[in-house]
PDB file of C-alpha atoms in Angstrom:
ATOM      1  CA  GLY Y  49     109.759 183.292  61.422  1.00  0.00           C
ATOM      2  CA  VAL Y  50     107.524 180.413  60.483  1.00  0.00           C
ATOM      3  CA  GLY Y  51     108.789 178.013  57.844  1.00  0.00           C
ATOM      4  CA  SER Y  52     105.958 175.491  57.532  1.00  0.00           C
ATOM      5  CA  ILE Y  53     102.350 174.723  58.366  1.00  0.00           C
ATOM      6  CA  ALA Y  54     103.522 172.211  60.970  1.00  0.00           C
ATOM      7  CA  GLN Y  55     105.679 174.872  62.609  1.00  0.00           C
ATOM      8  CA  LEU Y  56     102.805 177.370  62.553  1.00  0.00           C
ATOM      9  CA  SER Y  57     100.556 174.826  64.257  1.00  0.00           C
ATOM     10  CA  GLN Y  58     103.031 174.550  67.163  1.00  0.00           C
ATOM     11  CA  ILE Y  59     103.740 178.221  67.866  1.00  0.00           C
ATOM     12  CA  GLN Y  60     102.020 180.159  70.650  1.00  0.00           C
ATOM     13  CA  PRO Y  61      99.651 182.886  69.350  1.00  0.00           C
ATOM     14  CA  HIS Y  62     101.080 185.667  71.505  1.00  0.00           C
ATOM     15  CA  GLN Y  63     104.632 184.757  70.507  1.00  0.00           C
ATOM     16  CA  LEU Y  64     103.809 184.895  66.787  1.00  0.00           C
ATOM     17  CA  HIS Y  65     101.823 188.105  67.251  1.00  0.00           C
ATOM     18  CA  ARG Y  66     104.817 189.688  68.966  1.00  0.00           C
ATOM     19  CA  GLN Y  67     107.091 188.635  66.095  1.00  0.00           C
ATOM     20  CA  ILE Y  68     104.694 190.042  63.491  1.00  0.00           C
ATOM     21  CA  LEU Y  69     104.375 193.286  65.437  1.00  0.00           C
ATOM     22  CA  ARG Y  70     108.157 193.677  65.592  1.00  0.00           C
ATOM     23  CA  LEU Y  71     108.427 193.024  61.857  1.00  0.00           C
ATOM     24  CA  GLN Y  72     105.686 195.532  61.013  1.00  0.00           C
ATOM     25  CA  VAL Y  73     107.262 198.223  63.153  1.00  0.00           C
ATOM     26  CA  SER Y  74     110.729 197.588  61.709  1.00  0.00           C
ATOM     27  CA  LEU Y  75     109.473 197.615  58.111  1.00  0.00           C
ATOM     28  CA  PHE Y  76     106.790 200.290  58.235  1.00  0.00           C
ATOM     29  CA  GLN Y  77     107.426 202.110  61.533  1.00  0.00           C
ATOM     30  CA  CYS Y  78     103.755 201.490  62.248  1.00  0.00           C
ATOM     31  CA  LYS Y  79     101.797 199.057  64.435  1.00  0.00           C
ATOM     32  CA  ASP Y  80      98.569 199.554  62.492  1.00  0.00           C
ATOM     33  CA  TYR Y  81      99.300 196.816  59.936  1.00  0.00           C
ATOM     34  CA  CYS Y  82      99.690 194.085  62.535  1.00  0.00           C
ATOM     35  CA  PRO Y  83      96.723 191.685  62.689  1.00  0.00           C
ATOM     36  CA  PRO Y  84      94.995 191.283  66.048  1.00  0.00           C
ATOM     37  CA  VAL Y  85      95.912 188.334  68.266  1.00  0.00           C
ATOM     38  CA  GLU Y  86      92.534 186.743  67.458  1.00  0.00           C
ATOM     39  CA  THR Y  87      93.460 186.591  63.771  1.00  0.00           C
ATOM     40  CA  VAL Y  88      96.817 185.013  64.586  1.00  0.00           C
ATOM     41  CA  GLN Y  89      95.020 182.470  66.806  1.00  0.00           C
ATOM     42  CA  LYS Y  90      92.734 181.649  63.859  1.00  0.00           C
ATOM     43  CA  TRP Y  91      95.736 181.086  61.575  1.00  0.00           C
ATOM     44  CA  ILE Y  92      97.238 178.693  64.118  1.00  0.00           C
ATOM     45  CA  LEU Y  93      93.970 176.803  64.539  1.00  0.00           C
ATOM     46  CA  GLU Y  94      93.649 176.484  60.766  1.00  0.00           C
ATOM     47  CA  ALA Y  95      97.244 175.232  60.564  1.00  0.00           C
ATOM     48  CA  LYS Y  96      96.469 172.602  63.219  1.00  0.00           C
ATOM     49  CA  GLN Y  97      93.386 171.484  61.310  1.00  0.00           C
ATOM     50  CA  LEU Y  98      95.283 171.350  58.022  1.00  0.00           C
ATOM     51  CA  THR Y  99      98.130 169.408  59.617  1.00  0.00           C
ATOM     52  CA  MET Y 100      95.656 166.879  61.017  1.00  0.00           C
ATOM     53  CA  PHE Y 101      93.938 166.591  57.632  1.00  0.00           C
ATOM     54  CA  LEU Y 102      97.280 165.984  55.900  1.00  0.00           C
ATOM     55  CA  VAL Y 103      98.281 163.318  58.429  1.00  0.00           C
ATOM     56  CA  ILE Y 104      94.956 161.507  58.104  1.00  0.00           C
ATOM     57  CA  SER Y 105      95.054 161.750  54.302  1.00  0.00           C
ATOM     58  CA  HIS Y 106      98.558 160.304  54.244  1.00  0.00           C
ATOM     59  CA  LEU Y 107      97.580 157.451  56.562  1.00  0.00           C
ATOM     60  CA  LEU Y 108      94.557 156.623  54.409  1.00  0.00           C
ATOM     61  CA  PHE Y 109      96.739 156.690  51.295  1.00  0.00           C
ATOM     62  CA  VAL Y 110      99.252 154.310  52.887  1.00  0.00           C
ATOM     63  CA  LEU Y 111      96.495 151.966  54.046  1.00  0.00           C
ATOM     64  CA  CYS Y 112      94.901 151.928  50.596  1.00  0.00           C
ATOM     65  CA  GLN Y 113      98.264 151.192  48.975  1.00  0.00           C
ATOM     66  CA  LYS Y 114      98.843 148.258  51.319  1.00  0.00           C
ATOM     67  CA  THR Y 115      95.415 146.754  50.675  1.00  0.00           C
ATOM     68  CA  LEU Y 116      95.828 147.047  46.904  1.00  0.00           C
ATOM     69  CA  CYS Y 117      99.225 145.301  46.858  1.00  0.00           C
TER      70      CYS Y 117
END
């Protein structure tokens, strides 16, 4: 599974898609609920963007704290 946004940003789309497909089949005995690979790729891209945003925000926060002290 995926435990964090950072972990999601590092996983390969086809690997995650395969894991989701296995889960859907084991839970519902149906492949129809599994999102397409393109959707999984979009999730990963969004996780990468969010991770980058969080890193930049943290760096800016640290820099502002240092200049105010």
